[in-house]
Short mmCIF file of C-alpha atoms and ligand atoms in Angstrom, two decimals:
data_model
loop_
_atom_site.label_atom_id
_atom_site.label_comp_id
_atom_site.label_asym_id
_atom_site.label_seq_id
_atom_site.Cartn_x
_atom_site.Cartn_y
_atom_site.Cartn_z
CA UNK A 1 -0.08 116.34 53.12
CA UNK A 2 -1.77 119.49 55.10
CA UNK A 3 0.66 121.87 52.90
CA UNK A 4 -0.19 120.45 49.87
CA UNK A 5 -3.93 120.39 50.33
CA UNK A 6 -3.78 124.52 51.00
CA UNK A 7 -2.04 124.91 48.06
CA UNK A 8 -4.62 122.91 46.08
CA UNK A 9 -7.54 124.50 47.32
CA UNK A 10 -6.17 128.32 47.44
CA UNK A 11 -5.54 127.66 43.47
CA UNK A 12 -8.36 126.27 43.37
CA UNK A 13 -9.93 129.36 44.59
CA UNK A 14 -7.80 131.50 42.10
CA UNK A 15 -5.09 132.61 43.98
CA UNK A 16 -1.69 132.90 41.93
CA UNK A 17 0.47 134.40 44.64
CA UNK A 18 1.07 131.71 46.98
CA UNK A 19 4.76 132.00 48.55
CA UNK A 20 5.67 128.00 49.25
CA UNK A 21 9.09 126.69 50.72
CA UNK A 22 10.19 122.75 50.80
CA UNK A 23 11.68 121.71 54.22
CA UNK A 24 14.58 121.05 51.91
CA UNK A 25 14.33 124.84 50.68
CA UNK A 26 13.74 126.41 54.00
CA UNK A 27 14.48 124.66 57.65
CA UNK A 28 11.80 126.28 59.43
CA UNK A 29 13.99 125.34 62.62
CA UNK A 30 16.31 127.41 61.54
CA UNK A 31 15.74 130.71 63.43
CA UNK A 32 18.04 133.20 61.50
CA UNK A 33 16.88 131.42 57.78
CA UNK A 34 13.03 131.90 59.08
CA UNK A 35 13.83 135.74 59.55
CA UNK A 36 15.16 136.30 56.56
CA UNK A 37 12.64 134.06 54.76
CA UNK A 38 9.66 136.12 56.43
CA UNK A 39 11.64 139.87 55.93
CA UNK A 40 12.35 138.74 51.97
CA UNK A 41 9.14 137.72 51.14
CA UNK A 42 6.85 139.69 53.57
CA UNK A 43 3.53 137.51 53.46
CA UNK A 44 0.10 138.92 54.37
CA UNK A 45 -1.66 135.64 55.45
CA UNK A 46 0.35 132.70 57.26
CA UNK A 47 -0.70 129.12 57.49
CA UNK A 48 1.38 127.44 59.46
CA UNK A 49 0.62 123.45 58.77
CA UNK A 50 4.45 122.70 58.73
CA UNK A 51 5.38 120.12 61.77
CA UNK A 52 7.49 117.05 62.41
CA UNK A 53 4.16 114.52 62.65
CA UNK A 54 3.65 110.84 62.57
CA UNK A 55 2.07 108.14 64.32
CA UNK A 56 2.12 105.97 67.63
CA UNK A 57 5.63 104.90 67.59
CA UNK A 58 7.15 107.51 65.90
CA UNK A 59 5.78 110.14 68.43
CA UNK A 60 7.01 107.32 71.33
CA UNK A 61 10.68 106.43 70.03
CA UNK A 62 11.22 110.46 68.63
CA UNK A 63 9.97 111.93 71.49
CA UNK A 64 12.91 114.77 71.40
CA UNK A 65 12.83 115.48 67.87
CA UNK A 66 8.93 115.84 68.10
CA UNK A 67 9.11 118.07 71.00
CA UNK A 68 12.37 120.42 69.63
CA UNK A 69 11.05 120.45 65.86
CA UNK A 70 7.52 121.29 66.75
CA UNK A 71 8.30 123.83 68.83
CA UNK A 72 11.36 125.78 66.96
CA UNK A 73 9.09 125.89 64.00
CA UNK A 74 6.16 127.28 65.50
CA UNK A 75 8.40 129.84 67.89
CA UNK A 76 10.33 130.85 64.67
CA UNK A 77 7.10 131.46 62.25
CA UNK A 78 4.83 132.89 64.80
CA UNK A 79 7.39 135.32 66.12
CA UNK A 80 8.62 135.98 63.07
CA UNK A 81 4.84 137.07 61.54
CA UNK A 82 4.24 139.42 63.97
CA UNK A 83 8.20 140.99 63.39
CA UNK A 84 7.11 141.75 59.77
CA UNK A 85 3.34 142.32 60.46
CA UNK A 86 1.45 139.48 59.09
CA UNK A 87 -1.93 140.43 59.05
CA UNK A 88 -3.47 137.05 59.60
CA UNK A 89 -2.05 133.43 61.11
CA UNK A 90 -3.52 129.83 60.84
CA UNK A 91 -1.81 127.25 63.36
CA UNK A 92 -2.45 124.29 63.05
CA UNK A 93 -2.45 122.01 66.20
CA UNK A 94 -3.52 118.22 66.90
CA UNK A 95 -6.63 116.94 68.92
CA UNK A 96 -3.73 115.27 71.02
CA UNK A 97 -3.33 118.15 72.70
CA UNK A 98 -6.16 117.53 75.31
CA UNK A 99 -6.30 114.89 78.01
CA UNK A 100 -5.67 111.09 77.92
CA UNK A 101 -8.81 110.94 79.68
CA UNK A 102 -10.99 114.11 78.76
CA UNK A 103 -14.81 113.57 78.49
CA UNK A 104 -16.28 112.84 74.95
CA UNK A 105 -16.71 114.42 72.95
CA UNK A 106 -13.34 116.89 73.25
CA UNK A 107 -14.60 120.33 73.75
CA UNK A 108 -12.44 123.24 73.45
CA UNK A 109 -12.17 124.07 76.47
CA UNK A 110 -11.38 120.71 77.96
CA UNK A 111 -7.46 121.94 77.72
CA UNK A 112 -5.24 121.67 80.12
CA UNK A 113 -7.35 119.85 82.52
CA UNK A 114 -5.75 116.34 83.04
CA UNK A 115 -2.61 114.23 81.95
CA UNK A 116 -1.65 113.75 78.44
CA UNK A 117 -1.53 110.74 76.20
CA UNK A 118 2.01 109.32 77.60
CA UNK A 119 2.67 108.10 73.70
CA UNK A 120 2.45 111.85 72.13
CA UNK A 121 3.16 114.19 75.06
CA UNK A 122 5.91 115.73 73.38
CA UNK A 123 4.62 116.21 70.36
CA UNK A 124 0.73 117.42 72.16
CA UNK A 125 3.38 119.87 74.84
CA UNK A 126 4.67 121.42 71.21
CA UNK A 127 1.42 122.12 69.70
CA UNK A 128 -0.09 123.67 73.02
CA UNK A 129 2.44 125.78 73.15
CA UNK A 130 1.75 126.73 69.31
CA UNK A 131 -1.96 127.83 71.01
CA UNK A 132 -0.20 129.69 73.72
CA UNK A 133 1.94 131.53 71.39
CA UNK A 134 -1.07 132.71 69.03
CA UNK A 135 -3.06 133.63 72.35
CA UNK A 136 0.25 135.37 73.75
CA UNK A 137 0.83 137.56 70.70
CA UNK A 138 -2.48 138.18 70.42
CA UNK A 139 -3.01 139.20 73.29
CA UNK A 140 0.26 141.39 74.23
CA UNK A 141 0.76 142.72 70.44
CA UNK A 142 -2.63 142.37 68.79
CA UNK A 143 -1.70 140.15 66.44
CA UNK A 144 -4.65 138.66 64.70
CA UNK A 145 -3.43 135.08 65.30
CA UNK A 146 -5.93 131.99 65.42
CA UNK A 147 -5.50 128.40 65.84
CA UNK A 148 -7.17 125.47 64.52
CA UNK A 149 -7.11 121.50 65.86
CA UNK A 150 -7.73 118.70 63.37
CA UNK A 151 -8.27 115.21 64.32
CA UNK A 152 -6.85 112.37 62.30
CA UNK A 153 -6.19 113.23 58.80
CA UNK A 154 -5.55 111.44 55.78
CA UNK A 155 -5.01 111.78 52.10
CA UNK A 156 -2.96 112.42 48.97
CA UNK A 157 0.79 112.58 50.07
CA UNK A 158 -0.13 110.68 53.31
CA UNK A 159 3.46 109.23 54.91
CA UNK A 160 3.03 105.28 54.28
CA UNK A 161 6.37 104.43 55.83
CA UNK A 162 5.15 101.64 58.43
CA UNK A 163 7.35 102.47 61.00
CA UNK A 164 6.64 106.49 61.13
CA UNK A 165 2.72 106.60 59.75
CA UNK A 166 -0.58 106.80 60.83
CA UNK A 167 -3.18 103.67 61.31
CA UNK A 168 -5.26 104.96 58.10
CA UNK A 169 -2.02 105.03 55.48
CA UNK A 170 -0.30 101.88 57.74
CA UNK A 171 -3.41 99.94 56.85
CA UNK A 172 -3.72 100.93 53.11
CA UNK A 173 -0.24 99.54 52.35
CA UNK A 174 -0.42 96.90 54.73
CA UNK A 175 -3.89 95.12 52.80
CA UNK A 176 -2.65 96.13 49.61
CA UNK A 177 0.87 94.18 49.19
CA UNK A 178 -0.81 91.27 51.67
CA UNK A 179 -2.94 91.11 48.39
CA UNK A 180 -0.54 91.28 45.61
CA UNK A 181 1.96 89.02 47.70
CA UNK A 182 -1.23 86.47 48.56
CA UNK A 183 -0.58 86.52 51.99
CA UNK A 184 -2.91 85.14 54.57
CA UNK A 185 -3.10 87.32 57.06
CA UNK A 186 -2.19 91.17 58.02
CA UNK A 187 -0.79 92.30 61.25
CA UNK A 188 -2.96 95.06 63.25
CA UNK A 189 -1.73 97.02 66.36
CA UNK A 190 -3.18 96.97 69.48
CA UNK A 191 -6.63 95.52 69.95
CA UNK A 192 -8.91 97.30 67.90
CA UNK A 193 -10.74 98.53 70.69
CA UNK A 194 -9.49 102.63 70.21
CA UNK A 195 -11.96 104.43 68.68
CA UNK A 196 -10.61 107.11 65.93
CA UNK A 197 -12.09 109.55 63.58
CA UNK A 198 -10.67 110.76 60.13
CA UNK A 199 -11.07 113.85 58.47
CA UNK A 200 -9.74 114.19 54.95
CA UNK A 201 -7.21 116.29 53.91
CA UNK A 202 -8.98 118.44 51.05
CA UNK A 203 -11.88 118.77 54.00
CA UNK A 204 -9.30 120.52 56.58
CA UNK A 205 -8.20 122.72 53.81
CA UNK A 206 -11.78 123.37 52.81
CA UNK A 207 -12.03 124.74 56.96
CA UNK A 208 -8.93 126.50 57.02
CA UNK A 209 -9.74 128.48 54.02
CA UNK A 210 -12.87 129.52 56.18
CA UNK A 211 -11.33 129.96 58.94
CA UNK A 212 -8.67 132.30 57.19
CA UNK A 213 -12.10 134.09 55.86
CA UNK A 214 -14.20 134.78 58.42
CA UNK A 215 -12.62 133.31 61.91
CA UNK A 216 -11.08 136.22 64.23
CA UNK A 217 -11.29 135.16 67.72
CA UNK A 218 -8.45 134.02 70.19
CA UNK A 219 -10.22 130.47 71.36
CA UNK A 220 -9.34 128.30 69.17
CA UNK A 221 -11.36 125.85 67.04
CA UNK A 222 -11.49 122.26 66.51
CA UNK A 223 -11.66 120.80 62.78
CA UNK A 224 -13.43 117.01 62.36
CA UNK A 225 -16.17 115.09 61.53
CA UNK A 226 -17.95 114.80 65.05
CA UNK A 227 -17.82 110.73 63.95
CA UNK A 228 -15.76 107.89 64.64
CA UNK A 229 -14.82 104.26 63.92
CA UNK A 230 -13.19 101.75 66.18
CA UNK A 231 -9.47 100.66 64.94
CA UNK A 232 -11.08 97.11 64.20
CA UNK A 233 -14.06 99.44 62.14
CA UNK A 234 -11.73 101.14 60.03
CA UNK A 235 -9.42 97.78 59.38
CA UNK A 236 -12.54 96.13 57.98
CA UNK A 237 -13.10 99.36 56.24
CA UNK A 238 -9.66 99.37 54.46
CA UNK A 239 -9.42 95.58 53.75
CA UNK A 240 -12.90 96.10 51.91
CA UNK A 241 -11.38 99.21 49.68
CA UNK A 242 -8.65 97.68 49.30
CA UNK A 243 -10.08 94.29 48.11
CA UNK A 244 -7.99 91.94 50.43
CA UNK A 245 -9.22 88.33 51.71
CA UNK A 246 -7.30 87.14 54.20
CA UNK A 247 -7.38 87.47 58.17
CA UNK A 248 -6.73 90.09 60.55
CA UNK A 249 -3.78 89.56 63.70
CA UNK A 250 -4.16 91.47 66.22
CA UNK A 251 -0.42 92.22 67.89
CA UNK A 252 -1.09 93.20 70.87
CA UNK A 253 2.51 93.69 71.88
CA UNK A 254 1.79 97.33 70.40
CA UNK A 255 -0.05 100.29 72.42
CA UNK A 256 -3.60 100.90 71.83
CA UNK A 257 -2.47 104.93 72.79
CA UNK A 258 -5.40 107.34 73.58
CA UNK A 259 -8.96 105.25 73.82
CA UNK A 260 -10.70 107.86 72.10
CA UNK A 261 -10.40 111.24 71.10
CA UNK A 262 -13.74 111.81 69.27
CA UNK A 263 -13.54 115.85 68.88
CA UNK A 264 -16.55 117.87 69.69
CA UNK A 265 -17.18 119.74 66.51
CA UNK A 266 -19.94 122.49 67.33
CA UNK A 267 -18.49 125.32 67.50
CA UNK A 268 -17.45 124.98 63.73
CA UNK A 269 -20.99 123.72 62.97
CA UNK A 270 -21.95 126.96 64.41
CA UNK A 271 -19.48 129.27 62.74
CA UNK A 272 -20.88 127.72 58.97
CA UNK A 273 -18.71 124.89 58.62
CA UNK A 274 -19.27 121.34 58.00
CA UNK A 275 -16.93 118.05 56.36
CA UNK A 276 -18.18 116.82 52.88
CA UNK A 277 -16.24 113.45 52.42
CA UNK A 278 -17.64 110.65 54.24
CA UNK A 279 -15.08 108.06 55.35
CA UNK A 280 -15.86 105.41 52.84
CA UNK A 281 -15.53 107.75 49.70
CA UNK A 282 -12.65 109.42 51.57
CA UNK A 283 -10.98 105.96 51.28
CA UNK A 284 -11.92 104.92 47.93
CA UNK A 285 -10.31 108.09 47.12
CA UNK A 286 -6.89 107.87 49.13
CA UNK A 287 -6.59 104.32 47.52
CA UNK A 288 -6.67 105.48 44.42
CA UNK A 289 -4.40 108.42 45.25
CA UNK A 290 -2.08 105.63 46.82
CA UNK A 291 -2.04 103.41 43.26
CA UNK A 292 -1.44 106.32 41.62
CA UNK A 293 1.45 107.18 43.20
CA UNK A 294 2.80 104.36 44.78
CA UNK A 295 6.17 104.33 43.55
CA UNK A 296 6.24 108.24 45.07
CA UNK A 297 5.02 107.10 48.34
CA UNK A 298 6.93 103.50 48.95
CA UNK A 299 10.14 103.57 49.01
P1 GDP B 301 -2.64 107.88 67.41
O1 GDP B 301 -3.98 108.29 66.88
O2 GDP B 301 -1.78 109.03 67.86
O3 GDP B 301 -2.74 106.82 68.47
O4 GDP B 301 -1.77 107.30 66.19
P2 GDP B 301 -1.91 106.11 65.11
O5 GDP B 301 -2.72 106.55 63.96
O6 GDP B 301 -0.49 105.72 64.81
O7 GDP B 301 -2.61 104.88 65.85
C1 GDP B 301 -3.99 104.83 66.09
C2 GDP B 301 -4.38 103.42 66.55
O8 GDP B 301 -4.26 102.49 65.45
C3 GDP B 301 -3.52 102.86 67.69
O9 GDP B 301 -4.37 102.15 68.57
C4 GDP B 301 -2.60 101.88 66.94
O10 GDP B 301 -2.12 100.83 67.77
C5 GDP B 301 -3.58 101.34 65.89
N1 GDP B 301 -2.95 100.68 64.75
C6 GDP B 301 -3.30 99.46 64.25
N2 GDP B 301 -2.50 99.09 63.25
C7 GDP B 301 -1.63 100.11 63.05
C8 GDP B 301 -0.55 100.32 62.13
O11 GDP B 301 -0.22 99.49 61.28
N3 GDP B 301 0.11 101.51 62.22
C9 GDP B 301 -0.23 102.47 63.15
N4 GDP B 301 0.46 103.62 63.15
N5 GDP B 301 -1.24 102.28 64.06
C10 GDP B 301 -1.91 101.12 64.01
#
Protein backbone atom coordinates (compact mmCIF):
# COMPACT_ATOMS: atom_id res chain seq x y z
CA UNK A 1 0.00 0.00 0.00
CA UNK A 2 2.92 2.55 1.30
CA UNK A 3 5.11 1.30 -1.87
CA UNK A 4 2.60 1.81 -4.18
CA UNK A 5 1.50 5.23 -3.05
CA UNK A 6 5.45 6.52 -3.59
CA UNK A 7 5.41 5.26 -6.79
CA UNK A 8 2.17 7.09 -7.64
CA UNK A 9 3.06 10.28 -6.38
CA UNK A 10 6.94 10.37 -7.57
CA UNK A 11 5.28 9.84 -11.24
CA UNK A 12 3.11 11.97 -10.45
CA UNK A 13 5.76 14.45 -9.87
CA UNK A 14 7.55 13.42 -13.20
CA UNK A 15 10.00 11.15 -12.21
CA UNK A 16 10.68 8.24 -14.84
CA UNK A 17 13.57 6.56 -13.09
CA UNK A 18 12.11 4.87 -10.24
CA UNK A 19 14.04 1.42 -9.51
CA UNK A 20 10.99 -0.91 -7.91
CA UNK A 21 11.37 -4.67 -6.77
CA UNK A 22 8.23 -7.11 -5.81
CA UNK A 23 8.87 -9.11 -2.56
CA UNK A 24 8.47 -11.88 -5.09
CA UNK A 25 11.37 -10.21 -7.26
CA UNK A 26 13.65 -9.34 -4.44
CA UNK A 27 13.50 -10.92 -0.65
CA UNK A 28 14.67 -7.98 1.07
CA UNK A 29 15.54 -10.59 3.95
CA UNK A 30 17.79 -11.93 1.94
CA UNK A 31 21.15 -10.36 2.91
CA UNK A 32 23.48 -11.47 -0.01
CA UNK A 33 20.33 -10.75 -2.83
CA UNK A 34 19.96 -7.09 -1.03
CA UNK A 35 23.79 -6.50 -1.79
CA UNK A 36 23.75 -7.32 -5.01
CA UNK A 37 20.37 -5.64 -5.64
CA UNK A 38 21.80 -2.25 -4.09
CA UNK A 39 25.62 -2.72 -5.96
CA UNK A 40 23.56 -3.49 -9.51
CA UNK A 41 21.37 -0.81 -9.44
CA UNK A 42 23.18 1.85 -7.27
CA UNK A 43 20.15 4.17 -6.18
CA UNK A 44 20.62 7.80 -5.08
CA UNK A 45 17.48 8.19 -2.84
CA UNK A 46 16.07 5.13 -0.68
CA UNK A 47 12.62 4.81 0.71
CA UNK A 48 12.41 2.14 2.66
CA UNK A 49 8.39 1.47 3.25
CA UNK A 50 8.91 -2.36 2.72
CA UNK A 51 7.89 -4.37 6.14
CA UNK A 52 6.02 -7.48 7.20
CA UNK A 53 2.79 -5.31 8.73
CA UNK A 54 -0.68 -6.14 9.77
CA UNK A 55 -3.04 -5.76 12.44
CA UNK A 56 -3.89 -6.82 16.16
CA UNK A 57 -3.74 -10.47 15.78
CA UNK A 58 -1.48 -10.82 13.19
CA UNK A 59 1.25 -8.80 15.11
CA UNK A 60 0.05 -11.17 18.40
CA UNK A 61 0.00 -14.80 16.76
CA UNK A 62 3.32 -13.77 14.23
CA UNK A 63 5.15 -12.29 16.74
CA UNK A 64 8.59 -14.01 15.34
CA UNK A 65 8.07 -13.42 11.83
CA UNK A 66 7.22 -9.67 12.66
CA UNK A 67 10.21 -9.26 14.74
CA UNK A 68 12.90 -11.36 12.21
CA UNK A 69 11.29 -9.84 8.89
CA UNK A 70 11.21 -6.31 10.13
CA UNK A 71 14.39 -6.29 11.25
CA UNK A 72 16.50 -8.31 8.39
CA UNK A 73 14.93 -5.93 5.98
CA UNK A 74 15.73 -2.81 7.55
CA UNK A 75 19.48 -4.17 8.68
CA UNK A 76 19.96 -5.37 5.03
CA UNK A 77 18.71 -1.96 3.15
CA UNK A 78 20.08 0.47 5.57
CA UNK A 79 23.49 -1.14 5.69
CA UNK A 80 23.48 -1.83 2.41
CA UNK A 81 22.77 2.20 1.34
CA UNK A 82 25.45 3.41 3.10
CA UNK A 83 27.93 0.33 1.40
CA UNK A 84 27.10 1.89 -2.03
CA UNK A 85 26.63 5.55 -0.86
CA UNK A 86 23.06 6.39 -1.02
CA UNK A 87 22.82 9.89 -0.72
CA UNK A 88 19.50 10.08 1.02
CA UNK A 89 17.20 7.34 3.19
CA UNK A 90 13.43 7.45 4.19
CA UNK A 91 12.49 4.76 6.97
CA UNK A 92 9.54 4.31 7.61
CA UNK A 93 8.51 3.27 11.21
CA UNK A 94 5.02 2.86 13.11
CA UNK A 95 3.54 5.15 15.93
CA UNK A 96 3.64 1.69 17.85
CA UNK A 97 6.88 2.22 18.57
CA UNK A 98 6.27 4.45 21.71
CA UNK A 99 4.74 3.43 25.02
CA UNK A 100 1.52 1.50 25.87
CA UNK A 101 0.96 4.24 28.14
CA UNK A 102 2.80 7.47 26.79
CA UNK A 103 1.02 10.85 27.38
CA UNK A 104 -1.24 12.22 24.50
CA UNK A 105 -0.61 13.33 22.26
CA UNK A 106 2.76 11.05 21.25
CA UNK A 107 5.60 13.42 21.00
CA UNK A 108 8.78 12.47 19.52
CA UNK A 109 10.58 12.30 22.10
CA UNK A 110 8.30 10.25 24.28
CA UNK A 111 10.57 7.05 23.01
CA UNK A 112 11.80 4.72 24.95
CA UNK A 113 10.28 5.86 28.10
CA UNK A 114 7.82 3.07 29.27
CA UNK A 115 6.59 -0.53 28.26
CA UNK A 116 5.34 -1.33 24.90
CA UNK A 117 1.96 -2.35 23.59
CA UNK A 118 2.27 -6.26 24.67
CA UNK A 119 0.14 -7.03 21.21
CA UNK A 120 2.90 -5.37 18.73
CA UNK A 121 6.16 -5.41 20.72
CA UNK A 122 7.87 -7.29 18.22
CA UNK A 123 6.92 -5.70 15.46
CA UNK A 124 7.35 -1.78 17.53
CA UNK A 125 11.24 -3.56 18.91
CA UNK A 126 11.86 -3.94 14.81
CA UNK A 127 10.97 -0.56 13.78
CA UNK A 128 12.94 1.15 16.77
CA UNK A 129 15.67 -0.46 15.85
CA UNK A 130 15.06 0.81 12.09
CA UNK A 131 15.41 4.53 14.06
CA UNK A 132 18.50 3.36 15.79
CA UNK A 133 20.07 2.19 12.69
CA UNK A 134 19.41 5.59 10.68
CA UNK A 135 20.67 7.53 13.92
CA UNK A 136 23.72 4.96 14.16
CA UNK A 137 24.88 5.43 10.58
CA UNK A 138 24.29 8.76 10.74
CA UNK A 139 25.96 9.40 13.26
CA UNK A 140 29.25 7.07 12.96
CA UNK A 141 29.38 7.35 8.92
CA UNK A 142 27.46 10.51 8.08
CA UNK A 143 25.02 9.02 6.30
CA UNK A 144 22.20 11.37 5.60
CA UNK A 145 19.58 8.91 6.93
CA UNK A 146 16.07 10.12 8.35
CA UNK A 147 13.14 8.41 9.66
CA UNK A 148 9.56 9.02 9.52
CA UNK A 149 6.48 7.44 11.88
CA UNK A 150 2.99 7.21 10.41
CA UNK A 151 0.00 6.39 12.36
CA UNK A 152 -2.73 4.21 10.98
CA UNK A 153 -2.89 4.16 7.32
CA UNK A 154 -5.25 3.14 4.85
CA UNK A 155 -5.96 3.04 1.18
CA UNK A 156 -5.73 1.59 -2.32
CA UNK A 157 -4.06 -1.93 -2.00
CA UNK A 158 -5.00 -1.99 1.75
CA UNK A 159 -4.64 -5.97 3.01
CA UNK A 160 -8.50 -6.93 3.59
CA UNK A 161 -7.71 -10.46 4.68
CA UNK A 162 -9.75 -10.51 8.12
CA UNK A 163 -7.49 -12.45 9.92
CA UNK A 164 -4.08 -10.37 9.06
CA UNK A 165 -5.67 -6.58 8.44
CA UNK A 166 -6.19 -3.51 9.99
CA UNK A 167 -9.65 -2.25 11.79
CA UNK A 168 -10.19 0.39 8.77
CA UNK A 169 -9.95 -2.41 5.70
CA UNK A 170 -11.48 -5.30 8.39
CA UNK A 171 -14.49 -3.03 8.64
CA UNK A 172 -14.90 -2.11 4.90
CA UNK A 173 -15.29 -5.79 3.94
CA UNK A 174 -16.94 -6.74 6.94
CA UNK A 175 -20.24 -4.00 6.24
CA UNK A 176 -19.98 -4.57 2.72
CA UNK A 177 -20.73 -8.51 2.23
CA UNK A 178 -23.06 -8.17 5.67
CA UNK A 179 -24.94 -6.00 3.01
CA UNK A 180 -24.92 -7.96 -0.10
CA UNK A 181 -25.48 -11.25 2.05
CA UNK A 182 -28.48 -9.26 4.14
CA UNK A 183 -27.13 -10.10 7.25
CA UNK A 184 -28.27 -8.61 10.48
CA UNK A 185 -25.59 -7.85 12.27
CA UNK A 186 -21.55 -7.39 11.95
CA UNK A 187 -19.06 -8.52 14.43
CA UNK A 188 -16.65 -5.67 15.95
CA UNK A 189 -13.50 -6.34 18.13
CA UNK A 190 -13.00 -5.24 21.35
CA UNK A 191 -15.24 -2.58 22.81
CA UNK A 192 -15.04 0.33 20.80
CA UNK A 193 -13.63 2.27 23.42
CA UNK A 194 -9.72 2.60 21.61
CA UNK A 195 -9.38 5.67 20.12
CA UNK A 196 -7.45 5.56 16.54
CA UNK A 197 -6.50 7.99 13.91
CA UNK A 198 -6.08 7.35 10.07
CA UNK A 199 -3.98 8.95 7.72
CA UNK A 200 -4.39 8.09 4.06
CA UNK A 201 -2.05 6.56 2.04
CA UNK A 202 -1.61 9.19 -0.93
CA UNK A 203 -1.28 11.79 2.29
CA UNK A 204 1.93 9.82 3.77
CA UNK A 205 3.35 9.78 0.36
CA UNK A 206 2.47 13.43 -0.12
CA UNK A 207 4.95 13.84 3.46
CA UNK A 208 7.53 11.58 2.48
CA UNK A 209 8.07 13.26 -0.76
CA UNK A 210 8.70 16.39 1.56
CA UNK A 211 10.47 14.91 3.77
CA UNK A 212 12.83 13.39 0.99
CA UNK A 213 12.92 17.33 -0.14
CA UNK A 214 13.69 19.34 2.47
CA UNK A 215 14.00 17.08 5.88
CA UNK A 216 17.83 16.52 6.99
CA UNK A 217 17.94 16.08 10.61
CA UNK A 218 18.61 12.85 12.75
CA UNK A 219 15.27 13.14 15.15
CA UNK A 220 12.90 11.71 13.52
CA UNK A 221 9.39 12.87 12.55
CA UNK A 222 5.98 11.75 13.06
CA UNK A 223 3.42 11.66 9.98
CA UNK A 224 -0.66 11.98 10.94
CA UNK A 225 -3.50 13.92 11.19
CA UNK A 226 -3.19 15.21 14.92
CA UNK A 227 -7.14 13.71 14.97
CA UNK A 228 -8.80 10.73 16.04
CA UNK A 229 -11.97 8.62 16.19
CA UNK A 230 -12.97 6.03 18.72
CA UNK A 231 -13.16 2.27 17.18
CA UNK A 232 -17.08 2.55 17.75
CA UNK A 233 -16.61 6.32 15.70
CA UNK A 234 -15.03 4.91 12.82
CA UNK A 235 -17.50 1.60 12.72
CA UNK A 236 -20.41 4.03 12.41
CA UNK A 237 -18.27 5.83 9.98
CA UNK A 238 -17.74 2.76 7.67
CA UNK A 239 -21.28 1.23 8.01
CA UNK A 240 -22.50 4.80 6.76
CA UNK A 241 -19.97 4.66 3.52
CA UNK A 242 -20.58 1.60 3.09
CA UNK A 243 -24.45 1.81 3.16
CA UNK A 244 -25.14 -1.15 5.62
CA UNK A 245 -28.34 -1.38 8.04
CA UNK A 246 -27.99 -3.78 10.38
CA UNK A 247 -26.45 -3.88 14.05
CA UNK A 248 -23.13 -3.73 15.45
CA UNK A 249 -21.66 -6.90 18.04
CA UNK A 250 -19.27 -6.04 19.96
CA UNK A 251 -16.88 -9.38 20.66
CA UNK A 252 -15.27 -8.64 23.32
CA UNK A 253 -13.36 -11.88 23.49
CA UNK A 254 -10.82 -9.81 21.22
CA UNK A 255 -8.11 -7.18 22.64
CA UNK A 256 -8.87 -3.62 22.56
CA UNK A 257 -4.61 -3.30 22.15
CA UNK A 258 -3.14 0.23 22.76
CA UNK A 259 -6.05 2.78 24.20
CA UNK A 260 -4.83 5.45 22.17
CA UNK A 261 -2.03 6.46 20.24
CA UNK A 262 -3.18 9.90 18.96
CA UNK A 263 0.37 11.19 17.44
CA UNK A 264 1.48 14.65 18.19
CA UNK A 265 1.93 16.15 14.79
CA UNK A 266 3.77 19.64 15.31
CA UNK A 267 6.81 19.28 14.43
CA UNK A 268 5.62 18.47 10.77
CA UNK A 269 3.13 21.37 11.03
CA UNK A 270 6.19 23.32 11.68
CA UNK A 271 8.49 21.97 9.02
CA UNK A 272 5.45 22.99 6.14
CA UNK A 273 3.50 19.99 6.19
CA UNK A 274 -0.05 19.30 6.69
CA UNK A 275 -2.77 16.06 5.63
CA UNK A 276 -5.38 17.04 2.91
CA UNK A 277 -7.92 14.07 3.06
CA UNK A 278 -10.27 14.23 5.80
CA UNK A 279 -11.42 10.84 7.10
CA UNK A 280 -14.83 10.81 5.60
CA UNK A 281 -13.65 11.57 1.93
CA UNK A 282 -10.65 9.35 2.72
CA UNK A 283 -13.30 6.58 3.09
CA UNK A 284 -15.60 7.33 0.39
CA UNK A 285 -12.53 7.02 -1.54
CA UNK A 286 -10.99 3.61 -0.21
CA UNK A 287 -14.58 2.18 -0.80
CA UNK A 288 -14.57 2.90 -4.03
CA UNK A 289 -10.96 1.77 -4.47
CA UNK A 290 -12.21 -1.50 -2.64
CA UNK A 291 -15.32 -2.07 -5.39
CA UNK A 292 -13.06 -1.46 -7.84
CA UNK A 293 -10.87 -3.96 -7.12
CA UNK A 294 -12.45 -6.35 -5.09
CA UNK A 295 -11.81 -9.41 -6.85
CA UNK A 296 -7.81 -8.19 -6.51
CA UNK A 297 -8.17 -7.69 -2.89
CA UNK A 298 -10.57 -10.81 -1.66
CA UNK A 299 -9.48 -13.78 -2.20
P1 LIG B 1 -3.77 -1.70 16.28
O1 LIG B 1 -3.99 -0.26 15.91
O2 LIG B 1 -2.32 -2.11 16.24
O3 LIG B 1 -4.40 -2.05 17.59
O4 LIG B 1 -4.40 -2.62 15.13
P2 LIG B 1 -5.85 -2.83 14.47
O5 LIG B 1 -6.09 -1.84 13.41
O6 LIG B 1 -5.85 -4.28 14.04
O7 LIG B 1 -6.93 -2.68 15.64
C1 LIG B 1 -7.34 -1.42 16.12
C2 LIG B 1 -8.57 -1.60 17.02
O8 LIG B 1 -9.71 -1.96 16.22
C3 LIG B 1 -8.44 -2.69 18.09
O9 LIG B 1 -9.05 -2.21 19.27
C4 LIG B 1 -9.26 -3.84 17.49
O10 LIG B 1 -9.77 -4.72 18.47
C5 LIG B 1 -10.39 -3.04 16.83
N1 LIG B 1 -11.15 -3.78 15.81
C6 LIG B 1 -12.50 -3.85 15.75
N2 LIG B 1 -12.90 -4.65 14.76
C7 LIG B 1 -11.78 -5.09 14.13
C8 LIG B 1 -11.55 -5.95 13.01
O11 LIG B 1 -12.46 -6.49 12.38
N3 LIG B 1 -10.25 -6.14 12.65
C9 LIG B 1 -9.20 -5.55 13.32
N4 LIG B 1 -7.95 -5.78 12.88
N5 LIG B 1 -9.39 -4.75 14.41
C10 LIG B 1 -10.66 -4.54 14.80
Amino acid sequence: MVGSAIVRKLQAEGYSNIIIRTSSELDLRNQAAVADFFADEQPEYVFLAAAKVGGILANNIYRAEFLYDNLMIESNIIHSSYKSGVKKLLFLGSSCIYPKLAPQPLKEEYLLSGYLEPTNEPYAIAKITGIKLCEAYRSQYGCNFISAMPTNLYGPNDNYDLQGSHVLPALIRKFHEAKLNGQSSVEVWGTGAPRREFLHADDLADACFFLMQHYNDDLFVNVGTGEDVTIRELAELVKETVGYEGDLYWNTEKPDGTPRKLMDVSRLHTLGWKHKTALRQGLEMTYQDFLANEVLYVE
